């Protein structure tokens, strides 16, 4: 399968990429800003099937032609898109400036929306494609909420709702859209959000679930927001 994953330089995205790369039938295009970390990821792939693609997703709108033509050279068809890149931006609501609040939405909502829109012509058609949006329990209706995460959680709620809407609007295509609302997994982002909390899952454990879901989940789900959580937070 041809797989694009964002936020692959560390945390869950790094682990998901490594797991997917064990199957030499997969080609993985790994996107993030940190060139060095992506280089390490690429050179560690035993089948040579990870391609580092350093890119700042906040620049997608301005560079979309260049971005799309580079992707097309590597992948004429995209089977799986994992919108995993995220930005926490923890800050009390009354201290959040415009710039930070907009950045949270740019990375967590507008970037996956723009990337999905841009890649639509390369997805579906005669073969299936699966778009997996990585959401959060923070953006899951009725879940526990935490101080400092208002914009982050709201951006993830928007991403979840977007997933449901696209599945309805594009129901006559061969593209499935699902959102995984993650509970906690031990990564740098989690440490920033909850410094004293130890997550019940290590990054590679959560990544194992996500990698399997990205490959197989569309057989069972479309337009779903699925909580993947055994703890609070
Ligand atoms: N860990 C958890 O407990 C947890 C819980 C709920 C939801 N999630 C969600 O799961 C996803 C992964 O989380 P994580 O814990 O692995 O986070 P992380 O360790 O902070 O990693 C975030 C990734 O996003 C990338 N990224 C951020 N801004 C970017 C930009 N402008 N352009 C391209 N890439 C960008 C970062 O790469 P660069 O800095 O190299 O660009 C990094 O690879 C996120 O969407 C997060 O919201 C995580």
Short mmCIF file of C-alpha atoms and ligand atoms in Angstrom, two decimals:
data_model
loop_
_atom_site.label_atom_id
_atom_site.label_comp_id
_atom_site.label_asym_id
_atom_site.label_seq_id
_atom_site.Cartn_x
_atom_site.Cartn_y
_atom_site.Cartn_z
CA UNK A 1 0.00 0.00 0.00
CA UNK A 2 1.04 3.60 -0.54
CA UNK A 3 0.77 5.36 2.82
CA UNK A 4 1.22 9.01 3.76
CA UNK A 5 1.64 9.87 7.42
CA UNK A 6 2.10 13.30 8.97
CA UNK A 7 3.88 14.01 12.23
CA UNK A 8 6.34 11.16 11.63
CA UNK A 9 9.41 12.71 13.24
CA UNK A 10 8.63 11.64 16.80
CA UNK A 11 6.01 10.18 19.14
CA UNK A 12 3.18 8.14 17.68
CA UNK A 13 3.86 9.05 14.05
CA UNK A 14 7.46 7.83 14.27
CA UNK A 15 6.35 4.53 15.79
CA UNK A 16 3.46 4.03 13.35
CA UNK A 17 5.85 4.56 10.42
CA UNK A 18 8.32 2.01 11.79
CA UNK A 19 5.57 -0.58 12.32
CA UNK A 20 4.08 -0.10 8.85
CA UNK A 21 7.54 -0.36 7.28
CA UNK A 22 7.95 -3.96 8.53
CA UNK A 23 5.72 -4.95 5.60
CA UNK A 24 7.77 -4.57 2.45
CA UNK A 25 4.57 -4.23 0.40
CA UNK A 26 4.05 -0.81 1.95
CA UNK A 27 5.68 2.43 0.84
CA UNK A 28 5.52 5.13 3.50
CA UNK A 29 5.90 8.83 2.86
CA UNK A 30 6.76 10.39 6.22
CA UNK A 31 6.02 14.10 6.72
CA UNK A 32 7.18 16.46 9.50
CA UNK A 33 9.48 19.47 9.86
CA UNK A 34 12.42 17.82 11.63
CA UNK A 35 14.65 16.72 8.74
CA UNK A 36 17.19 14.95 10.94
CA UNK A 37 14.62 12.82 12.77
CA UNK A 38 12.97 11.88 9.48
CA UNK A 39 16.41 10.95 8.10
CA UNK A 40 16.95 8.60 11.04
CA UNK A 41 13.51 7.07 10.47
CA UNK A 42 14.22 6.57 6.76
CA UNK A 43 17.65 5.03 7.24
CA UNK A 44 16.32 2.63 9.91
CA UNK A 45 13.79 1.02 7.54
CA UNK A 46 15.15 -2.43 6.70
CA UNK A 47 13.16 -2.65 3.46
CA UNK A 48 14.11 0.88 2.44
CA UNK A 49 10.39 1.69 2.16
CA UNK A 50 10.20 4.94 4.17
CA UNK A 51 10.66 8.16 2.30
CA UNK A 52 11.39 11.23 4.44
CA UNK A 53 9.42 14.25 3.27
CA UNK A 54 10.39 17.28 5.37
CA UNK A 55 7.58 19.81 5.16
CA UNK A 56 5.85 22.35 7.39
CA UNK A 57 2.12 21.66 7.10
CA UNK A 58 1.37 25.24 8.06
CA UNK A 59 2.79 26.17 4.64
CA UNK A 60 0.56 23.83 2.67
CA UNK A 61 -1.77 26.51 1.35
CA UNK A 62 1.13 28.57 0.00
CA UNK A 63 3.05 25.63 -1.51
CA UNK A 64 0.34 23.23 -2.60
CA UNK A 65 1.34 22.90 -6.30
CA UNK A 66 4.95 22.06 -5.45
CA UNK A 67 3.81 19.72 -2.67
CA UNK A 68 1.32 17.84 -4.87
CA UNK A 69 3.70 17.39 -7.78
CA UNK A 70 6.38 15.98 -5.43
CA UNK A 71 3.86 13.55 -3.92
CA UNK A 72 2.59 12.44 -7.34
CA UNK A 73 6.12 11.53 -8.41
CA UNK A 74 6.33 9.11 -5.50
CA UNK A 75 2.72 7.94 -5.27
CA UNK A 76 0.29 8.06 -8.19
CA UNK A 77 -2.33 6.55 -5.85
CA UNK A 78 -2.61 7.08 -2.10
CA UNK A 79 -4.14 4.09 -0.28
CA UNK A 80 -3.86 5.42 3.27
CA UNK A 81 -3.54 8.94 4.65
CA UNK A 82 -2.90 9.23 8.38
CA UNK A 83 -3.40 12.80 9.55
CA UNK A 84 -1.39 12.44 12.74
CA UNK A 85 0.60 15.68 13.13
CA UNK A 86 -0.59 17.69 16.09
CA UNK A 87 0.22 20.71 18.20
CA UNK A 88 -0.81 21.02 21.85
CA UNK A 89 -0.17 24.70 22.64
CA UNK A 90 -1.17 24.27 26.29
CA UNK A 91 -2.13 27.63 27.77
CA UNK A 92 -4.82 29.11 30.00
CA UNK A 93 -7.71 30.46 27.96
CA UNK A 94 -7.36 34.06 29.19
CA UNK A 95 -3.64 34.04 28.31
CA UNK A 96 -3.93 32.59 24.81
CA UNK A 97 -3.05 35.11 22.14
CA UNK A 98 -4.57 35.12 18.71
CA UNK A 99 -1.41 33.77 17.08
CA UNK A 100 -1.22 30.68 19.33
CA UNK A 101 -4.92 29.86 19.12
CA UNK A 102 -4.81 30.15 15.33
CA UNK A 103 -1.68 28.00 15.14
CA UNK A 104 -3.41 25.24 17.13
CA UNK A 105 -6.26 25.22 14.63
CA UNK A 106 -3.91 25.53 11.64
CA UNK A 107 -1.95 22.40 12.60
CA UNK A 108 -4.74 20.30 14.10
CA UNK A 109 -7.64 21.19 11.83
CA UNK A 110 -6.85 23.28 8.74
CA UNK A 111 -3.71 21.31 7.78
CA UNK A 112 -5.43 17.89 7.73
CA UNK A 113 -8.40 19.43 5.94
CA UNK A 114 -6.16 21.01 3.27
CA UNK A 115 -4.06 17.86 2.90
CA UNK A 116 -7.14 15.69 2.48
CA UNK A 117 -8.57 18.11 -0.11
CA UNK A 118 -5.30 18.19 -2.04
CA UNK A 119 -4.86 14.41 -2.08
CA UNK A 120 -8.48 13.53 -2.97
CA UNK A 121 -7.67 13.14 -6.69
CA UNK A 122 -5.04 10.53 -5.78
CA UNK A 123 -7.42 8.53 -3.58
CA UNK A 124 -10.34 6.18 -4.23
CA UNK A 125 -11.25 5.41 -7.85
CA UNK A 126 -10.88 1.73 -8.66
CA UNK A 127 -9.19 0.89 -5.37
CA UNK A 128 -10.10 1.80 -1.80
CA UNK A 129 -8.44 4.52 0.24
CA UNK A 130 -8.63 5.18 3.96
CA UNK A 131 -8.21 8.55 5.63
CA UNK A 132 -7.46 8.22 9.35
CA UNK A 133 -7.68 11.41 11.35
CA UNK A 134 -5.94 11.28 14.70
CA UNK A 135 -8.23 12.97 17.17
CA UNK A 136 -8.23 13.06 20.94
CA UNK A 137 -10.52 12.11 23.81
CA UNK A 138 -10.28 15.82 24.64
CA UNK A 139 -12.38 16.48 21.53
CA UNK A 140 -14.83 13.64 22.18
CA UNK A 141 -18.28 14.78 23.27
CA UNK A 142 -18.96 14.13 26.95
CA UNK A 143 -15.39 13.17 27.84
CA UNK A 144 -13.46 14.64 30.79
CA UNK A 145 -12.04 18.07 29.97
CA UNK A 146 -8.84 19.67 31.33
CA UNK A 147 -7.65 23.25 31.93
CA UNK A 148 -5.26 24.71 29.39
CA UNK A 149 -6.50 22.58 26.52
CA UNK A 150 -9.57 24.49 25.31
CA UNK A 151 -8.28 25.29 21.82
CA UNK A 152 -6.53 21.96 21.43
CA UNK A 153 -9.65 20.01 22.41
CA UNK A 154 -11.91 22.19 20.27
CA UNK A 155 -9.62 21.71 17.26
CA UNK A 156 -9.79 17.93 17.72
CA UNK A 157 -13.59 18.09 18.06
CA UNK A 158 -13.68 19.98 14.74
CA UNK A 159 -11.49 17.32 13.13
CA UNK A 160 -13.79 14.57 14.40
CA UNK A 161 -16.92 16.28 13.06
CA UNK A 162 -15.16 16.96 9.74
CA UNK A 163 -14.50 13.22 9.46
CA UNK A 164 -18.20 12.39 9.83
CA UNK A 165 -19.19 15.08 7.33
CA UNK A 166 -16.72 13.97 4.66
CA UNK A 167 -17.79 10.34 4.94
CA UNK A 168 -21.35 11.47 4.20
CA UNK A 169 -20.46 13.90 1.42
CA UNK A 170 -18.08 11.49 -0.33
CA UNK A 171 -20.07 8.33 0.29
CA UNK A 172 -20.13 7.53 -3.44
CA UNK A 173 -16.34 7.36 -3.63
CA UNK A 174 -14.09 4.49 -2.67
CA UNK A 175 -12.68 6.54 0.20
CA UNK A 176 -13.39 5.85 3.88
CA UNK A 177 -12.90 8.45 6.60
CA UNK A 178 -12.49 7.63 10.27
CA UNK A 179 -11.27 9.45 13.34
CA UNK A 180 -9.50 7.79 16.26
CA UNK A 181 -10.09 9.77 19.46
CA UNK A 182 -6.99 8.77 21.39
CA UNK A 183 -6.65 8.52 25.11
CA UNK A 184 -3.16 8.82 26.51
CA UNK A 185 0.06 7.30 25.21
CA UNK A 186 3.50 8.16 26.55
CA UNK A 187 4.99 10.77 24.21
CA UNK A 188 6.54 14.22 24.48
CA UNK A 189 3.16 15.78 23.81
CA UNK A 190 1.56 13.87 26.67
CA UNK A 191 4.40 14.90 28.99
CA UNK A 192 3.76 18.53 28.07
CA UNK A 193 0.03 18.18 28.66
CA UNK A 194 0.19 16.14 31.89
CA UNK A 195 3.73 16.28 33.32
CA UNK A 196 3.05 14.05 36.35
CA UNK A 197 0.89 11.48 34.62
CA UNK A 198 2.13 8.11 33.39
CA UNK A 199 0.11 6.84 30.46
CA UNK A 200 -1.10 3.24 30.47
CA UNK A 201 0.26 2.77 26.96
CA UNK A 202 3.71 3.35 25.53
CA UNK A 203 3.87 5.10 22.16
CA UNK A 204 4.65 1.87 20.28
CA UNK A 205 1.61 0.14 21.83
CA UNK A 206 -0.83 2.83 20.71
CA UNK A 207 1.01 2.98 17.36
CA UNK A 208 0.47 -0.75 16.84
CA UNK A 209 -3.29 -0.26 17.12
CA UNK A 210 -3.30 2.77 14.82
CA UNK A 211 -1.14 1.08 12.17
CA UNK A 212 -3.43 -1.95 12.06
CA UNK A 213 -6.54 0.27 11.98
CA UNK A 214 -5.12 2.34 9.12
CA UNK A 215 -4.63 -0.79 6.99
CA UNK A 216 -7.77 -2.71 7.94
CA UNK A 217 -10.25 -0.35 9.64
CA UNK A 218 -12.05 0.73 6.48
CA UNK A 219 -13.42 -2.81 6.09
CA UNK A 220 -15.45 -2.25 9.26
CA UNK A 221 -15.88 1.52 9.73
CA UNK A 222 -16.68 4.64 7.74
CA UNK A 223 -17.52 8.06 9.14
CA UNK A 224 -16.87 6.95 12.70
CA UNK A 225 -15.27 8.66 15.68
CA UNK A 226 -13.79 5.84 17.70
CA UNK A 227 -12.57 6.36 21.26
CA UNK A 228 -9.30 4.47 21.86
CA UNK A 229 -8.86 4.97 25.55
CA UNK A 230 -8.54 3.03 28.78
CA UNK A 231 -7.77 5.90 31.13
CA UNK A 232 -8.54 9.53 32.00
CA UNK A 233 -6.73 11.52 30.67
N1 LIG B 1 0.16 11.14 23.00
C1 LIG B 1 -1.08 11.17 23.43
O1 LIG B 1 -1.39 10.78 24.59
C2 LIG B 1 -2.17 11.68 22.54
C3 LIG B 1 -3.48 11.71 23.05
C4 LIG B 1 -4.50 12.16 22.24
C5 LIG B 1 -4.23 12.55 20.94
N2 LIG B 1 -2.96 12.54 20.47
C6 LIG B 1 -2.72 12.99 19.09
O2 LIG B 1 -1.87 12.05 18.44
C7 LIG B 1 -1.06 12.72 17.47
C8 LIG B 1 0.40 12.40 17.73
O3 LIG B 1 0.70 12.83 19.05
P1 LIG B 1 2.13 12.64 19.74
O4 LIG B 1 1.86 12.46 21.17
O5 LIG B 1 2.93 11.67 18.99
O6 LIG B 1 2.71 14.13 19.55
P2 LIG B 1 4.20 14.68 19.41
O7 LIG B 1 5.15 13.74 20.04
O8 LIG B 1 4.15 16.10 19.89
O9 LIG B 1 4.43 14.67 17.83
C9 LIG B 1 3.75 15.59 17.02
C10 LIG B 1 4.21 15.42 15.58
O10 LIG B 1 3.55 16.41 14.79
C11 LIG B 1 4.50 17.04 13.96
N3 LIG B 1 4.12 18.41 13.63
C12 LIG B 1 3.73 19.40 14.47
N4 LIG B 1 3.56 20.54 13.80
C13 LIG B 1 3.81 20.27 12.49
C14 LIG B 1 3.81 21.05 11.29
N5 LIG B 1 3.51 22.36 11.31
N6 LIG B 1 4.13 20.45 10.12
C15 LIG B 1 4.46 19.13 10.09
N7 LIG B 1 4.48 18.35 11.20
C16 LIG B 1 4.17 18.91 12.37
C17 LIG B 1 5.80 17.01 14.78
O11 LIG B 1 6.93 17.04 13.93
P3 LIG B 1 7.94 18.28 13.70
O12 LIG B 1 8.05 19.02 14.98
O13 LIG B 1 9.18 17.61 13.23
O14 LIG B 1 7.26 19.07 12.61
C18 LIG B 1 5.70 15.63 15.43
O15 LIG B 1 6.23 14.64 14.55
C19 LIG B 1 -1.39 14.21 17.60
O16 LIG B 1 -2.33 14.58 16.63
C20 LIG B 1 -2.00 14.31 18.99
O17 LIG B 1 -2.85 15.41 19.10
C21 LIG B 1 -1.93 12.12 21.25
#
